Short mmCIF file of C-alpha atoms in Angstrom, two decimals:
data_model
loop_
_atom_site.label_atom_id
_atom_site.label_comp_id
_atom_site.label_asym_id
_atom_site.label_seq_id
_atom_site.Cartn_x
_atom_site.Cartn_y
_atom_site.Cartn_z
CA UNK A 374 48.47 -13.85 -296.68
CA UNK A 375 49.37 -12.41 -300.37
CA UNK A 376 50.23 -14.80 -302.70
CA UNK A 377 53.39 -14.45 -305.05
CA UNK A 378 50.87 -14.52 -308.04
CA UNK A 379 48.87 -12.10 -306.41
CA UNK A 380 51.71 -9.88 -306.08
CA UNK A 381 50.86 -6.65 -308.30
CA UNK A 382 53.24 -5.39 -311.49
CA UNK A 383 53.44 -2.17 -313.05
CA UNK A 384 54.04 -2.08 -316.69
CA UNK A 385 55.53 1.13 -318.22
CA UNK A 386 55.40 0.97 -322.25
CA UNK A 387 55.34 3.90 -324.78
CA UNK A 388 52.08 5.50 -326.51
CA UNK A 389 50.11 3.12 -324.40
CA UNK A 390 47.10 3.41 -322.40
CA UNK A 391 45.18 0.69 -321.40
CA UNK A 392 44.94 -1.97 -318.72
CA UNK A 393 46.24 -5.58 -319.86
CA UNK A 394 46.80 -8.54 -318.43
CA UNK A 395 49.59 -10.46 -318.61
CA UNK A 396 49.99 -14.10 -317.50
CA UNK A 397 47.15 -13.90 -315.29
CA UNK A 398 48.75 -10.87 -313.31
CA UNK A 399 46.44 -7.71 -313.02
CA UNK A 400 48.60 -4.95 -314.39
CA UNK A 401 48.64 -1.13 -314.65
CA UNK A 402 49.79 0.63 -317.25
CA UNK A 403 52.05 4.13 -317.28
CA UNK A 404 53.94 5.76 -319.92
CA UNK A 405 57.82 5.17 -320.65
CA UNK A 406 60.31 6.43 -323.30
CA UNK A 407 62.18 3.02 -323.55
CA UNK A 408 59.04 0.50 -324.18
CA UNK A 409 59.96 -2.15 -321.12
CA UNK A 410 58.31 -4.07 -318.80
CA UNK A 411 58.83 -2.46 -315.06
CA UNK A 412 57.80 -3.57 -311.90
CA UNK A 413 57.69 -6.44 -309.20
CA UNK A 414 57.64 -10.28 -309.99
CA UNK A 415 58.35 -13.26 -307.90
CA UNK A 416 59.90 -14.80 -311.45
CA UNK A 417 56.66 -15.73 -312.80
CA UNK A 418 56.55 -12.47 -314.88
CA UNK A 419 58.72 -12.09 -317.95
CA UNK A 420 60.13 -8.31 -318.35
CA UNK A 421 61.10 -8.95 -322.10
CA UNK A 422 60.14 -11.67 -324.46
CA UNK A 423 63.91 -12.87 -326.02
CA UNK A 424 61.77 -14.42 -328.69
CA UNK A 425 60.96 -10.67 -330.06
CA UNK A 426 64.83 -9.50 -329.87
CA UNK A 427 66.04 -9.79 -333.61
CA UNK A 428 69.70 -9.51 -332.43
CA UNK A 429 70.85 -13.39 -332.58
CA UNK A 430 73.31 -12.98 -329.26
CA UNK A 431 70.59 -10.67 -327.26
CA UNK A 432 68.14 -13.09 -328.04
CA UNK A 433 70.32 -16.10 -326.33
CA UNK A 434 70.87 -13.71 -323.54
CA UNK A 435 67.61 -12.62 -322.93
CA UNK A 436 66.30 -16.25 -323.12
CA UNK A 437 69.27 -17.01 -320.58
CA UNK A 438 68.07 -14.65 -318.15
CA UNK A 439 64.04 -15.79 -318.29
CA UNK A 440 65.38 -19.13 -317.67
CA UNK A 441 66.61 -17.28 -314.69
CA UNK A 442 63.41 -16.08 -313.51
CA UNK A 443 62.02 -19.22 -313.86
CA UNK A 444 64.53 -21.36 -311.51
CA UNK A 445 64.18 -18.00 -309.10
CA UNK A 446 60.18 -18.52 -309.77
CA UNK A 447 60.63 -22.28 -308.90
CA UNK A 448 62.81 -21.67 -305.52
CA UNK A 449 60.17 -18.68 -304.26
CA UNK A 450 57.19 -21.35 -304.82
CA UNK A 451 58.99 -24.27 -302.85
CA UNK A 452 59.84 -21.82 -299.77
CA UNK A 453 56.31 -20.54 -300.00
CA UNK A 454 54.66 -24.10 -299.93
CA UNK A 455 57.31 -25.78 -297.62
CA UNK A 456 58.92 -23.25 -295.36
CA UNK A 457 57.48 -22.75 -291.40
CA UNK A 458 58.66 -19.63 -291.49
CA UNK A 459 59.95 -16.98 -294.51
CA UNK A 460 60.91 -13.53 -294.83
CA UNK A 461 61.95 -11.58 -298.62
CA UNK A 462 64.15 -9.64 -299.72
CA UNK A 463 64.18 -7.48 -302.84
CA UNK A 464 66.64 -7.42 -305.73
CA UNK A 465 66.27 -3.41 -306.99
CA UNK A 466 68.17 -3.43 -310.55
CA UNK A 467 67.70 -2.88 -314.29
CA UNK A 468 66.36 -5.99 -315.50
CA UNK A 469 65.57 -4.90 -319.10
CA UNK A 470 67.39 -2.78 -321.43
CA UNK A 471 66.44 -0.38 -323.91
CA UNK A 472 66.25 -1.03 -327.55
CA UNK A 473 66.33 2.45 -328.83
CA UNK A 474 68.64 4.15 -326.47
CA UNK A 475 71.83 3.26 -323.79
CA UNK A 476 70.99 1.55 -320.72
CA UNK A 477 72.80 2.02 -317.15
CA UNK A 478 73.93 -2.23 -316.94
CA UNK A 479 74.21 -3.82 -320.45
CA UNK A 480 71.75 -7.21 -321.13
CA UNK A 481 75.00 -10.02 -320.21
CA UNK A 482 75.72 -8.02 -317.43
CA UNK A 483 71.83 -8.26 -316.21
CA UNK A 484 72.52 -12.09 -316.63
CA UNK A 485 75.35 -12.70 -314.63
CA UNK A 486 74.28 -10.43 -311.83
CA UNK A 487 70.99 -12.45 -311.70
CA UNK A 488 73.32 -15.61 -311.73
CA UNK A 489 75.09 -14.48 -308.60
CA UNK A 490 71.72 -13.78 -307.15
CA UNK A 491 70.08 -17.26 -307.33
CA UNK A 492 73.28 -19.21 -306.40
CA UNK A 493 73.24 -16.87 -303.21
CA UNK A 494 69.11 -17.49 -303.06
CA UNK A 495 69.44 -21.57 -302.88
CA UNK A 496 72.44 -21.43 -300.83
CA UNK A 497 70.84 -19.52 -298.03
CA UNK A 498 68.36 -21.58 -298.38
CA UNK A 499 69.52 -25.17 -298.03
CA UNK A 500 73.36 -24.42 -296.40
CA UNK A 501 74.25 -23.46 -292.92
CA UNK A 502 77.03 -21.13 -293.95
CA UNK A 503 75.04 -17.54 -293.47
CA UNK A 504 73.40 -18.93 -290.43
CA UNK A 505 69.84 -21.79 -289.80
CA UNK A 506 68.19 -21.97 -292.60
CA UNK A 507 66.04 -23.86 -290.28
CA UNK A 508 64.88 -20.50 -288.76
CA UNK A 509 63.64 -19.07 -291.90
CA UNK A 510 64.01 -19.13 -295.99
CA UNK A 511 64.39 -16.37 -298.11
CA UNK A 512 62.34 -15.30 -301.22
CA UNK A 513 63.51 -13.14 -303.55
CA UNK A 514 61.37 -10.31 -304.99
CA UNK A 515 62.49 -9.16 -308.26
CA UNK A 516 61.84 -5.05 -308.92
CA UNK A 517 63.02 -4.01 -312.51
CA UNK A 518 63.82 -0.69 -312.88
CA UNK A 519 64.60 -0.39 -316.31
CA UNK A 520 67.29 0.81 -318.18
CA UNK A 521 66.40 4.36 -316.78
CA UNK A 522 67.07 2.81 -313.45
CA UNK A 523 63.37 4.43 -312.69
CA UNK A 524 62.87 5.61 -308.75
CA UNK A 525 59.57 6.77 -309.48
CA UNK A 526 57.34 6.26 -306.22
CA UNK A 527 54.69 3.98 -307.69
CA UNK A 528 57.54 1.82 -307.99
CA UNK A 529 59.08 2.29 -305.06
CA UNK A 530 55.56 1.49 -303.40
CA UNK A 531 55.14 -1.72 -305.56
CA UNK A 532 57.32 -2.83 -304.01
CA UNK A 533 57.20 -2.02 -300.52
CA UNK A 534 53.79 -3.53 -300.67
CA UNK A 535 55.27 -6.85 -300.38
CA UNK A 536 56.72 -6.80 -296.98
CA UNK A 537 53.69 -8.64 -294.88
CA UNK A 538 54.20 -9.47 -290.98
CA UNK A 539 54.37 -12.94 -291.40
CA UNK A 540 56.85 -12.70 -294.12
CA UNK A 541 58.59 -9.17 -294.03
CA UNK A 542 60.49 -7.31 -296.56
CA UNK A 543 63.94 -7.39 -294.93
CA UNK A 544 66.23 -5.79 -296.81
CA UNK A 545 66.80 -4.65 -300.50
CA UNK A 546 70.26 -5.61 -302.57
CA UNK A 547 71.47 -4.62 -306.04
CA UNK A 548 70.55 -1.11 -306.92
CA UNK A 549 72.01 -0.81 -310.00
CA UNK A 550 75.15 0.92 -310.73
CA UNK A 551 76.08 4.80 -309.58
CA UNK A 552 73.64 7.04 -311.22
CA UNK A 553 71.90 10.14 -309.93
CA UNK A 554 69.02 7.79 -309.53
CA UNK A 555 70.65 5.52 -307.04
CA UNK A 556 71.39 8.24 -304.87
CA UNK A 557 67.94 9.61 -305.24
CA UNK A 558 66.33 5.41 -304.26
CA UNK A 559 68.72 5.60 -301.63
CA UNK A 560 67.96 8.15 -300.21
CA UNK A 561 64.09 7.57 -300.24
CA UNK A 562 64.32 3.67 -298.90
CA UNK A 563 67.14 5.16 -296.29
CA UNK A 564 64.41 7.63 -294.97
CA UNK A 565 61.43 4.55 -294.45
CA UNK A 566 64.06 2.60 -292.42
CA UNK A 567 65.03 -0.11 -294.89
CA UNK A 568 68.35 -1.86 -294.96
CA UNK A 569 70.25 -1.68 -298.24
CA UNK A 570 73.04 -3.87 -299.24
CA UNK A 571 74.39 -2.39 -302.70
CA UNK A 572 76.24 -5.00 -304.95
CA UNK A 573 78.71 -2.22 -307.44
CA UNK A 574 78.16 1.25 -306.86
CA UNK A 575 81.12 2.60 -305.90
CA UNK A 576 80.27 6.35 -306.24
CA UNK A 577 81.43 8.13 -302.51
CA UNK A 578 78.45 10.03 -302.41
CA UNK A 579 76.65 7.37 -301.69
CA UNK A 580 78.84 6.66 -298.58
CA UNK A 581 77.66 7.70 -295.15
CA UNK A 582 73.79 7.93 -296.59
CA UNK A 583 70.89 6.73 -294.22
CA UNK A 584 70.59 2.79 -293.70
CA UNK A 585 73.35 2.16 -296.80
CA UNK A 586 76.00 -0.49 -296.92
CA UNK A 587 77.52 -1.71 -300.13
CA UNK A 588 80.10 -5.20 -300.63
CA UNK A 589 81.73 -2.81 -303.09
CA UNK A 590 84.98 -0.88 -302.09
CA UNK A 591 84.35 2.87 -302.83
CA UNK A 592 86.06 4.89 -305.63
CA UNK A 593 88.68 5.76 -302.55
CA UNK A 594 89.00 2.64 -302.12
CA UNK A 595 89.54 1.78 -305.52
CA UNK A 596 92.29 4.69 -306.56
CA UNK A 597 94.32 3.52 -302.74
CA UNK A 598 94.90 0.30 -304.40
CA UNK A 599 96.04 1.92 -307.42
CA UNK A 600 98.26 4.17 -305.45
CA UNK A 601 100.06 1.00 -303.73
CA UNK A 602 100.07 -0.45 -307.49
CA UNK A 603 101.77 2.94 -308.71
CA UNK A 604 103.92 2.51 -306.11
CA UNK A 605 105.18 -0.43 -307.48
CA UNK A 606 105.75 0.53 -311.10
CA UNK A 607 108.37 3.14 -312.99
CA UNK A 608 105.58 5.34 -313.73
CA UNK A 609 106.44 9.40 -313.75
CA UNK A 610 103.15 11.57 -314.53
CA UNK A 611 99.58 11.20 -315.06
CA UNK A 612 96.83 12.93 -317.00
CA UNK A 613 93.35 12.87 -316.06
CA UNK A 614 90.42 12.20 -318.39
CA UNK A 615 87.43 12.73 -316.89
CA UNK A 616 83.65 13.01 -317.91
CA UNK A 617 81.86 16.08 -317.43
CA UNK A 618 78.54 14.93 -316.79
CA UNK A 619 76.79 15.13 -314.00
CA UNK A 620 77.42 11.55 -313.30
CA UNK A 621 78.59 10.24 -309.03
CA UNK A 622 80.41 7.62 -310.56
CA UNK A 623 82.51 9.18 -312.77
CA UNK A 624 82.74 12.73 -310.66
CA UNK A 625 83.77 10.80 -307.38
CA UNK A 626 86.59 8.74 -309.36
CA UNK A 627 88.14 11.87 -310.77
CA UNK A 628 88.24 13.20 -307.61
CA UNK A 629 89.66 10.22 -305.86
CA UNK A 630 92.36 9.86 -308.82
CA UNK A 631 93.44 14.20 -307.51
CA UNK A 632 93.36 13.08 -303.66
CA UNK A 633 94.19 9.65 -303.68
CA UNK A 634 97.54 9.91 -305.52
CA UNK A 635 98.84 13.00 -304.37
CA UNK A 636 102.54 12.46 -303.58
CA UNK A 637 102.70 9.05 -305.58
CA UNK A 638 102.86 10.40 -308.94
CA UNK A 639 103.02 14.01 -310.45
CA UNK A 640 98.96 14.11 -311.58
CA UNK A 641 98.91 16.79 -314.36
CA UNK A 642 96.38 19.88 -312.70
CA UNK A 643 94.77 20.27 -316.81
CA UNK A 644 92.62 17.93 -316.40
CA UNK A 645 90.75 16.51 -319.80
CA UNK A 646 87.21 16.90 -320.35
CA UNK A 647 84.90 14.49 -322.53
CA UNK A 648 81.46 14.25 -322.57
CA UNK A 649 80.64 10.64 -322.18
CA UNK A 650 77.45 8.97 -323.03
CA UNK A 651 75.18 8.45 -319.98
CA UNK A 652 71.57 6.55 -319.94
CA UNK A 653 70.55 10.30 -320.07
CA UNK A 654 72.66 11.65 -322.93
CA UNK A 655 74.47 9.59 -325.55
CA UNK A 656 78.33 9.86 -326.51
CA UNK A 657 78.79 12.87 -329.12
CA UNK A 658 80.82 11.60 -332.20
CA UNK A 659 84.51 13.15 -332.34
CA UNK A 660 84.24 13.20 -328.44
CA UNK A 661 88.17 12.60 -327.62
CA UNK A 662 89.29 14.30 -330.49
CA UNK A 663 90.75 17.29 -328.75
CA UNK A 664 91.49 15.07 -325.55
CA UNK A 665 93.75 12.70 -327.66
CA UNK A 666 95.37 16.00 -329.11
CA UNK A 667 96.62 17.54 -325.64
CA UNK A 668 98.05 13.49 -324.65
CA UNK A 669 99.98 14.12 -327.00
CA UNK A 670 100.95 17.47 -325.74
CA UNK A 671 101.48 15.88 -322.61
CA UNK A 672 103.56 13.54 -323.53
CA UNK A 673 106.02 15.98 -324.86
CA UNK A 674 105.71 18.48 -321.85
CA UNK A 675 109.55 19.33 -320.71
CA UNK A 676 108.59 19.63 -316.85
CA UNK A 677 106.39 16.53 -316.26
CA UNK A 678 106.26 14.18 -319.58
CA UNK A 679 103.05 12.32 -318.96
CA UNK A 680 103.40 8.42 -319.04
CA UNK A 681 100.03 7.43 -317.62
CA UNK A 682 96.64 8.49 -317.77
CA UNK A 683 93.54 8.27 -315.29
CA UNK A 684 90.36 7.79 -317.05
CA UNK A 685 87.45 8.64 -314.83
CA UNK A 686 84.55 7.96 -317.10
CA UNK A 687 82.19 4.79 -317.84
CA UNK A 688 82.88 1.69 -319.29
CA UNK A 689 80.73 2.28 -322.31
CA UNK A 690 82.76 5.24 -323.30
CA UNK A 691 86.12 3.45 -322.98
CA UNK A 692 86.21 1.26 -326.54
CA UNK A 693 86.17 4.60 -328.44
CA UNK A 694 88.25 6.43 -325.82
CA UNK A 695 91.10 3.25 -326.93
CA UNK A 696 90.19 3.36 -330.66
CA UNK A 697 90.81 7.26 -330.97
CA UNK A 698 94.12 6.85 -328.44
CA UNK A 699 95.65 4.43 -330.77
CA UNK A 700 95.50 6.56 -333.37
CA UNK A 701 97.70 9.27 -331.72
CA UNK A 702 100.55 11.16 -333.43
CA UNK A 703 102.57 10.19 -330.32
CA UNK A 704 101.98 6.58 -330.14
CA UNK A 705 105.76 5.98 -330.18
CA UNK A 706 105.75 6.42 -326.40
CA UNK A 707 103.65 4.06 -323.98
CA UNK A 708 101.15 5.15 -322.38
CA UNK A 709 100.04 3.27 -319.31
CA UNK A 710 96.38 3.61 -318.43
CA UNK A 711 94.31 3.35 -314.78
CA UNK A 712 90.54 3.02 -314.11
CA UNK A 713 88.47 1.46 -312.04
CA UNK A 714 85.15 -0.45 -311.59
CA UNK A 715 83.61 -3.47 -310.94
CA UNK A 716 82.29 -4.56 -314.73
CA UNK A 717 85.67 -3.40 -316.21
CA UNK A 718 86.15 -6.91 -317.86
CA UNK A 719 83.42 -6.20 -320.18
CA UNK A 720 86.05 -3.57 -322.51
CA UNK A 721 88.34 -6.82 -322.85
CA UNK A 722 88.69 -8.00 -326.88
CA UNK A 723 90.69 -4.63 -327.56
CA UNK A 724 94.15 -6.14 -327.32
CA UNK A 725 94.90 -5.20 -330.77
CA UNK A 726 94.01 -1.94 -329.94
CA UNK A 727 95.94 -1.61 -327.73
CA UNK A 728 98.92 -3.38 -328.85
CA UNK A 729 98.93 -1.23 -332.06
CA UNK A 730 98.54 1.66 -329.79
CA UNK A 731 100.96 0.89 -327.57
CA UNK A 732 98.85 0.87 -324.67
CA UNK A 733 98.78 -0.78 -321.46
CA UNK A 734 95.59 -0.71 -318.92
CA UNK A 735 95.62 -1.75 -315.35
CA UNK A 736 91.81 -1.49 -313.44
CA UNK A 737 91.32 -1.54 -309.70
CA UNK A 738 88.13 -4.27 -309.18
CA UNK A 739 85.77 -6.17 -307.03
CA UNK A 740 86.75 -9.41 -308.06
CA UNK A 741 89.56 -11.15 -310.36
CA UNK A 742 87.72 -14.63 -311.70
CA UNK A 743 88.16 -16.55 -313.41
CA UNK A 744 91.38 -17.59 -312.40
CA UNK A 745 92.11 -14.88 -309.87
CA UNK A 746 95.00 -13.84 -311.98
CA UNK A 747 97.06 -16.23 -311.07
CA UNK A 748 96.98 -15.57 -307.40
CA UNK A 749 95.51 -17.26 -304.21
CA UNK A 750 91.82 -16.86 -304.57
CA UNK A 751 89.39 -15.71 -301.32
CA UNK A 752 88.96 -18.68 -298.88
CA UNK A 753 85.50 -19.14 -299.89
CA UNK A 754 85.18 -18.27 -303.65
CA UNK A 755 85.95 -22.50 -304.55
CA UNK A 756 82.85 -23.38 -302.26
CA UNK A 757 80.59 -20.42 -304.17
CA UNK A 758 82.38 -22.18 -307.93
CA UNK A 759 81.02 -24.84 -306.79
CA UNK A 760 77.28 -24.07 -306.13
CA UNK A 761 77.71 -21.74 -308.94
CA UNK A 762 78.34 -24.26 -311.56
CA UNK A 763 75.53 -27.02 -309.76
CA UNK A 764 73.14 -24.53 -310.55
CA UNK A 765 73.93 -24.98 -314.33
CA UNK A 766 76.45 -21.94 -315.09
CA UNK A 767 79.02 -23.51 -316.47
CA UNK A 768 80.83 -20.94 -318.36
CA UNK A 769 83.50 -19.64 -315.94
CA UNK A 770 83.71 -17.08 -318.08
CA UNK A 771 80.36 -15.27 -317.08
CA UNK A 772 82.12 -15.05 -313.75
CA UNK A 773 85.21 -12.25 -315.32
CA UNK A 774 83.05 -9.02 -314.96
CA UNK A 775 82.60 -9.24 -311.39
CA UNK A 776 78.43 -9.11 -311.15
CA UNK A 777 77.68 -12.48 -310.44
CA UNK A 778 80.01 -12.55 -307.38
CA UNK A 779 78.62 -9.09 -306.09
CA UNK A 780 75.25 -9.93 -306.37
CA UNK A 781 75.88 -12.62 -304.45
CA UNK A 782 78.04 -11.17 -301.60
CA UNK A 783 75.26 -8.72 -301.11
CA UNK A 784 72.63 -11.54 -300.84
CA UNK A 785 74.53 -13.12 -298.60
CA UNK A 786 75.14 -10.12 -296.54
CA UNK A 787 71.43 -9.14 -295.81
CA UNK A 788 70.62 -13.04 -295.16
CA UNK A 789 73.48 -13.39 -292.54
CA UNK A 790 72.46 -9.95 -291.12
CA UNK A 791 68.88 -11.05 -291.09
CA UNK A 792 69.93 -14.33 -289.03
CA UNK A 793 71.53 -12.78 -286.47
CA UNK A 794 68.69 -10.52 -285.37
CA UNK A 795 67.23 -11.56 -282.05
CA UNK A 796 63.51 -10.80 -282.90
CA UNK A 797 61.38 -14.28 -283.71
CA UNK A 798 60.15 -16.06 -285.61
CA UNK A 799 61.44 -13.70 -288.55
CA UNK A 800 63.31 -10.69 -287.94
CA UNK A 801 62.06 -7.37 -287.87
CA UNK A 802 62.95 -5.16 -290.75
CA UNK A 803 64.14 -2.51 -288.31
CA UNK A 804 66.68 -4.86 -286.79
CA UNK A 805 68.97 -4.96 -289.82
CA UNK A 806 70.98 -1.84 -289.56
CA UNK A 807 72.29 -2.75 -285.87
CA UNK A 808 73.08 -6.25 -287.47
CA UNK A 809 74.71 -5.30 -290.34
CA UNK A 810 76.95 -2.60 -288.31
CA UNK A 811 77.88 -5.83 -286.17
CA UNK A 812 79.24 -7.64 -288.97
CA UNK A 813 82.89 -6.58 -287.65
CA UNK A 814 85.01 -8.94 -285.90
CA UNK A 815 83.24 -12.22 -287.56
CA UNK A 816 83.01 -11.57 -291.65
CA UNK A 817 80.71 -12.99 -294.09
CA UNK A 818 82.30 -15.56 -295.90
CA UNK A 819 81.68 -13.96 -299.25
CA UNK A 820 83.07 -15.29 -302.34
CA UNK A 821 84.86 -11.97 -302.71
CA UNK A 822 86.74 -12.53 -299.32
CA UNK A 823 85.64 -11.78 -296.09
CA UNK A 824 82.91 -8.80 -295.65
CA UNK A 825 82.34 -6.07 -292.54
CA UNK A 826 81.93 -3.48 -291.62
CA UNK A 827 83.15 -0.98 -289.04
CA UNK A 828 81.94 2.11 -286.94
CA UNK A 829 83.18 5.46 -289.30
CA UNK A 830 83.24 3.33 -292.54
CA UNK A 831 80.07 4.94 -293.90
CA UNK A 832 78.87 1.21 -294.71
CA UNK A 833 81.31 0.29 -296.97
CA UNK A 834 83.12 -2.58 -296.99
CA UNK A 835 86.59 -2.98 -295.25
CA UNK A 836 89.63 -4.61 -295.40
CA UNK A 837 89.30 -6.26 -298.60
CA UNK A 838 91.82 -7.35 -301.21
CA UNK A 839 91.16 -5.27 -303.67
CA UNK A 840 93.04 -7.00 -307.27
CA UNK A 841 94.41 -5.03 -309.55
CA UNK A 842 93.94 -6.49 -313.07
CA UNK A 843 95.58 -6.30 -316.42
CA UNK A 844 92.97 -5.69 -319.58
CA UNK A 845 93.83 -8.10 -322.53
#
């Protein structure tokens, strides 16, 4: 049987080529354009020393998320030495970022997905709630990807090589956010029969692909709940901004914004270009400057006065999309603005922006903690808190970006799949889709709300409250 510190790791850094070793953990070395750490660990391998990061904050938050590793290293070696029976799943992600260009997550929200993650791990591991832990435990295999979000088939095989008969790889979760590079890992772990339970992509490409299922809503799903909020609201006519890279994310949520809210509000046909920074192209300086100009052209329009405006692009790209609208000639008049993601929390601190602006942003997300602004949280999310905090995250406020709580949904997910498989002692790997389709008429008790599924849902996630929130 392979041991966890037998398990192999690729390491990918720049202008090198030799073999090292590194903590006792035979390693082969391949080129990379971002100088981190990639491959498969059980926790015992650290992807980036926080000790070399000269940036005070990154440091803490690198050092945060090692300490991570370790208490994931820790839980991996009791269920190896004490468990009858064990099966693993992988967590597929950036785990590092780059220093010398944009990465697809950013480092706190590496941290607080990997928070979600183990609070999930030792709760399927010592609770009844996503069925016997008795039957079997769950390790979790870590598999950075980098910032790159690399789907490079060394990788890939890495770790595939760690599914064993005794203790088979069940299922992968995470997978980053909604890249061409998810679609392209989908689609290869989709065609070698493996179950994938995504935690935030939201791009609808990715719905409907081979062996797929996500505890995110899609970008459909998203813009729907901003209809019903439009609904709601004195709003008049909208303006999309949209990126115009080649990015699912960002192309499927434009497109969602044109279908979705046809016949709720007028949605200007000139739609605005930008060209955002991606993890393949960075942000161009001046890159709203003739966007902000034709708001304002909008805004005076005599047929259909814009009041609102759909921005379809990433999160990274929305600070100086705010900065450059508050500086508008028009700024007299209020501009309401609607987006969408899970992660969206991470633009909050531009209240003054906005305020001098006189702007006002709404976001369709996964989650609304802290607090669940203000109204009745899922029936479960108190008993995740709970675990949450024991396992010594005690700033609520990591919880406000949504990662932590969709990481562990989608934990959760492939464990209570797993369970229910009829094949013994541990579940076949093949079993999981048919399980995972099942989850219908009894949910996972997520701390999202309820999760399943249903036949013609593409594997996404239905019924779900979907909050809108208010960015301060």
């Amino acid at each position: 049987m392979r041991s966890m510190k037998d398990a192999r790791i690729r390491i990918a850094i720049a202008a090198l080529a030799l073999a090292l070793v590194i903590a006792a953990v035979i390693t082969v070395v391949n080129s990379s354009k971002t100088d981190e750490v990639l491959g498969v660990s059980y926790g015992d391998t650290i992807f980036d020393d926080g000790h070399a990061e000269e940036d005070p904050a990154k440091k803490a938050t690198q050092n945060r998320i090692n300490s991570i590793f370790e208490k994931i290293h820790q839980e991996n070696t009791r269920v190896e030495g004490q468990a009858q029976h064990y099966v693993r799943i992988a967590l597929l992600m950036p785990l590092t970022i780059s220093r010398s260009k944009q990465s697809a997550i950013p480092l706190s929200q590496i941290e607080h997905a990997l928070q979600g993650a183990y609070t999930a791990l030792k709760r399927v591991n010592s609770t009844g709630t996503y069925g016997s832990f008795q039957r079997f435990q769950v390790q979790l295999v870590l598999v950075n990807q980098g910032s790159r979000q690399n789907v490079d088939d060394w990788l890939i095989d890495e770790m595939l090589d760690e599914s064993e008969p005794d203790h088979p790889l069940e299922a992968v979760i995470g997978l980053g956010s909604s890249v061409v590079n998810t679609e392209t890992v989908v689609a290869k772990l989709g065609d070698k029969g493996l179950a994938m339970v995504s935690a935030i992509t939201s791009a609808d490409s990715l719905t409907g692909m081979k062996n797929f299922w996500s505890v995110s809503p899609s970008n459909i799903q998203y813009v729907q709940a901003l209809a019903s909020f439009v609904r709601g609201q004195n709003l008049k006519a909208a303006l999309p901004i949209a990126d115009a890279n080649d990015d699912p994310f960002t192309s499927s949520l434009a497109a969602a914004f044109r279908e979705q809210l046809r016949g709720v509000i007028y949605v200007s046909p000139a739609e605005q270009k930008f060209n955002g920074g991606t993890i393949d192209q960075p942000a161009t300086p001046g890159v709203f400057d003739q966007v902000i100009n034709n708001v304002c052209g909008a805004v005076n329009d005599r047929t259909h006065p814009v009041d609102t405006l759909l921005y379809a692009g990433r999160v990274a790209d929305f600070p100086a999309f705010i900065t450059d609208l508050s500086k508008r000639t028009c700024v007299g008049t209020k501009l309401t603005v609607l987006t969408a993601a899970t992660g969206f929390a991470s633009a909050s601190g531009l209240a003054p922006l906005m305020s001098k602006g006189n702007i006002e942003v709404y976001y369709a997300s996964s989650s609304a903690a802290p607090g669940w602004e203000g109204k009745t949280p899922p029936p479960d999310y108190h008993d995740f808190l709970n675990d949450y905090r024991r396992e010594g995250f005690t700033n609520d406020q990591d919880l406000g970006d949504g990662l932590a709580i969709a990481h562990h949904d989608a934990l959760v997910t492939a464990v209570y799949a797993a369970r229910n498989a009829v094949s013994k002692p541990v579940p076949k790997p093949q079993d999981l889709p048919t399980q995972l389709n099942n989850i219908t008429f009894t949910p996972v008790r997520g701390a999202s709300g309820p999760i399943k599924f249903e036949q013609g849902s593409g594997g996404r996630r239905v019924g779900m409250d979907i909050p809108i929130r208010r960015l301060y």
